[in-house]
Amino acid sequence: MCKQPMSDHETVVKRYYEELFNEGVLDVAEEILTDDVQYHGPRSVTPGTLESPSQVKAFVKRYHGAFPDIDYHVESVFRSGDQVAVRWTSEGTHTEDLFGIEGQGEEFTGTGLNVFEFEDGKIAEVWSYWDTLGMVRELGLVAPMGLASKK
């Protein structure tokens, strides 16, 4: 079976995960994000909405401080026009404080979905949805709830 070549949008998304998030190369933000990029993340473990490459860079830097070995894996990519959806997994070790959650050296794996909107070849908007409850459970911050017993 012949694989289709990656589109320009998919190449930018690959740089978003590999260079910006996995490697922590912050300067790549100006190359792949619009000046008025909008990042919408879950408010439970992110600051919520970010509105510039510098805010995204600060968020990535903070995440790298808390999870220095963070590693994202792109599992699936779907494209429709100027939108790209990515299903991903991640893994890392929580070593430092993150939004009030103290690092204890716990490892975690996570799953999520990001939807990217593009303008002029750059990421203009990101909607990030991921299993934040699963993450805090793995980090030992929330106990799993048992199933209610039948009576």
Short mmCIF file of C-alpha atoms in Angstrom, two decimals, residues 17 72-78 85-90 110-112:
data_model
loop_
_atom_site.label_atom_id
_atom_site.label_comp_id
_atom_site.label_asym_id
_atom_site.label_seq_id
_atom_site.Cartn_x
_atom_site.Cartn_y
_atom_site.Cartn_z
CA TYR A 17 4.20 18.03 18.57
CA TYR A 72 3.66 12.99 22.41
CA HIS A 73 2.85 10.35 19.79
CA VAL A 74 0.53 11.20 16.91
CA GLU A 75 -1.79 8.22 16.45
CA SER A 76 -4.15 9.49 13.71
CA VAL A 77 -4.47 12.57 11.52
CA PHE A 78 -7.65 13.65 9.74
CA ALA A 85 -7.71 16.75 13.75
CA VAL A 86 -5.09 14.71 15.59
CA ARG A 87 -5.61 11.83 18.01
CA TRP A 88 -2.57 11.54 20.25
CA THR A 89 -1.08 9.76 23.24
CA SER A 90 1.52 11.16 25.61
CA GLY A 110 -2.56 10.32 28.43
CA THR A 111 -4.81 10.42 25.41
CA GLY A 112 -6.37 13.34 23.64
#
